[in-house]
Amino acid sequence: MAAAVPPAVDPLADVRIVLTGPLGLTLQCANRFINVAGIQTMDSFNMLRPADARTTIKRHNEAHTSAALRQYQLGITYEKMFQGWLYWYHDKKKRQQPIVVAQFTEAEMLRCIELE
């Protein structure tokens, strides 16, 4: 009998948890955001700084301008929440702490928005 192959690990699972959890995107919007931003794994956020939140959200919105896709556009509150996420992410990296997405709660996001 052949050994069972373990299921593949989704490299975007934690990214989706952040986007659909504290940031509040729908799963479909989160997937569109991931595609437009070119996010491949959690480590993709190494290249995005809090100051990049505005440009990232702008690019996402520009990709969703047709009437059918406008429902996926994100407003200023999402920009601020994404900025808070990036601040938290890079703060953890600076402190050489692991990125544990369960620790990025709504309260933690709001705290980081204030600090940014």
Short mmCIF file of C-alpha atoms in Angstrom, two decimals, residues 1-87:
data_model
loop_
_atom_site.label_atom_id
_atom_site.label_comp_id
_atom_site.label_asym_id
_atom_site.label_seq_id
_atom_site.Cartn_x
_atom_site.Cartn_y
_atom_site.Cartn_z
CA MET A 1 0.00 0.00 0.00
CA ALA A 2 1.38 3.39 -0.99
CA ALA A 3 1.95 6.04 1.64
CA ALA A 4 -0.70 8.72 1.81
CA VAL A 5 0.37 12.05 0.40
CA PRO A 6 -0.23 14.84 2.91
CA PRO A 7 -2.52 17.61 1.67
CA ALA A 8 -0.80 20.61 0.19
CA VAL A 9 -0.45 23.61 2.47
CA ASP A 10 -2.04 26.76 1.07
CA PRO A 11 0.66 29.47 1.22
CA LEU A 12 -2.08 32.11 1.24
CA ALA A 13 -4.19 30.71 4.07
CA ASP A 14 -2.83 33.11 6.69
CA VAL A 15 -3.06 36.04 4.27
CA ARG A 16 -6.75 35.26 3.73
CA ILE A 17 -7.29 35.04 7.50
CA VAL A 18 -5.93 38.57 7.95
CA LEU A 19 -7.84 40.02 5.00
CA THR A 20 -11.18 38.42 5.87
CA GLY A 21 -10.76 38.67 9.65
CA PRO A 22 -9.65 41.98 11.12
CA LEU A 23 -9.67 43.77 7.75
CA GLY A 24 -13.20 42.53 7.02
CA LEU A 25 -12.99 41.74 3.30
CA THR A 26 -15.20 39.09 1.78
CA LEU A 27 -13.33 36.00 0.63
CA GLN A 28 -13.92 36.90 -3.01
CA CYS A 29 -12.64 40.45 -2.47
CA ALA A 30 -9.65 39.12 -0.52
CA ASN A 31 -8.74 36.81 -3.40
CA ARG A 32 -9.02 39.69 -5.87
CA PHE A 33 -6.85 41.85 -3.61
CA ILE A 34 -4.23 39.08 -3.40
CA ASN A 35 -4.18 38.74 -7.19
CA VAL A 36 -3.94 42.46 -7.94
CA ALA A 37 -1.25 43.04 -5.29
CA GLY A 38 0.70 39.99 -6.45
CA ILE A 39 0.82 38.48 -2.97
CA GLN A 40 2.17 34.93 -3.14
CA THR A 41 2.84 34.14 0.53
CA MET A 42 2.86 35.92 3.87
CA ASP A 43 6.47 36.91 3.10
CA SER A 44 5.19 39.07 0.22
CA PHE A 45 4.40 41.70 2.86
CA ASN A 46 8.16 42.14 3.39
CA MET A 47 8.09 44.35 0.29
CA LEU A 48 5.13 46.49 1.36
CA ARG A 49 5.54 49.16 4.02
CA PRO A 50 2.74 51.03 5.79
CA ALA A 51 3.35 53.97 3.45
CA ASP A 52 2.51 51.66 0.53
CA ALA A 53 -1.04 51.02 1.74
CA ARG A 54 -2.52 53.92 -0.25
CA THR A 55 -0.89 52.87 -3.51
CA THR A 56 -1.81 49.22 -3.00
CA ILE A 57 -5.48 50.05 -2.38
CA LYS A 58 -5.46 52.50 -5.31
CA ARG A 59 -4.12 49.81 -7.68
CA HIS A 60 -6.73 47.37 -6.41
CA ASN A 61 -9.52 49.90 -7.02
CA GLU A 62 -8.22 50.75 -10.49
CA ALA A 63 -8.50 47.07 -11.40
CA HIS A 64 -12.17 47.10 -10.37
CA THR A 65 -13.70 50.08 -12.19
CA SER A 66 -16.38 48.40 -14.31
CA ALA A 67 -19.93 48.48 -13.01
CA ALA A 68 -19.84 44.75 -12.30
CA LEU A 69 -16.60 44.98 -10.32
CA ARG A 70 -17.13 48.22 -8.39
CA GLN A 71 -18.48 46.19 -5.48
CA TYR A 72 -14.87 45.12 -4.79
CA GLN A 73 -13.48 48.64 -4.48
CA LEU A 74 -12.09 49.55 -1.08
CA GLY A 75 -12.47 52.88 0.72
CA ILE A 76 -10.25 54.89 3.02
CA THR A 77 -11.12 52.82 6.08
CA TYR A 78 -9.74 49.71 4.38
CA GLU A 79 -6.63 51.67 3.48
CA LYS A 80 -6.13 52.57 7.14
CA MET A 81 -6.78 49.01 8.28
CA PHE A 82 -4.30 47.66 5.72
CA GLN A 83 -1.79 50.27 6.87
CA GLY A 84 -2.31 49.05 10.46
CA TRP A 85 -1.68 45.46 9.32
CA LEU A 86 1.55 46.44 7.56
CA TYR A 87 2.71 48.38 10.63
#
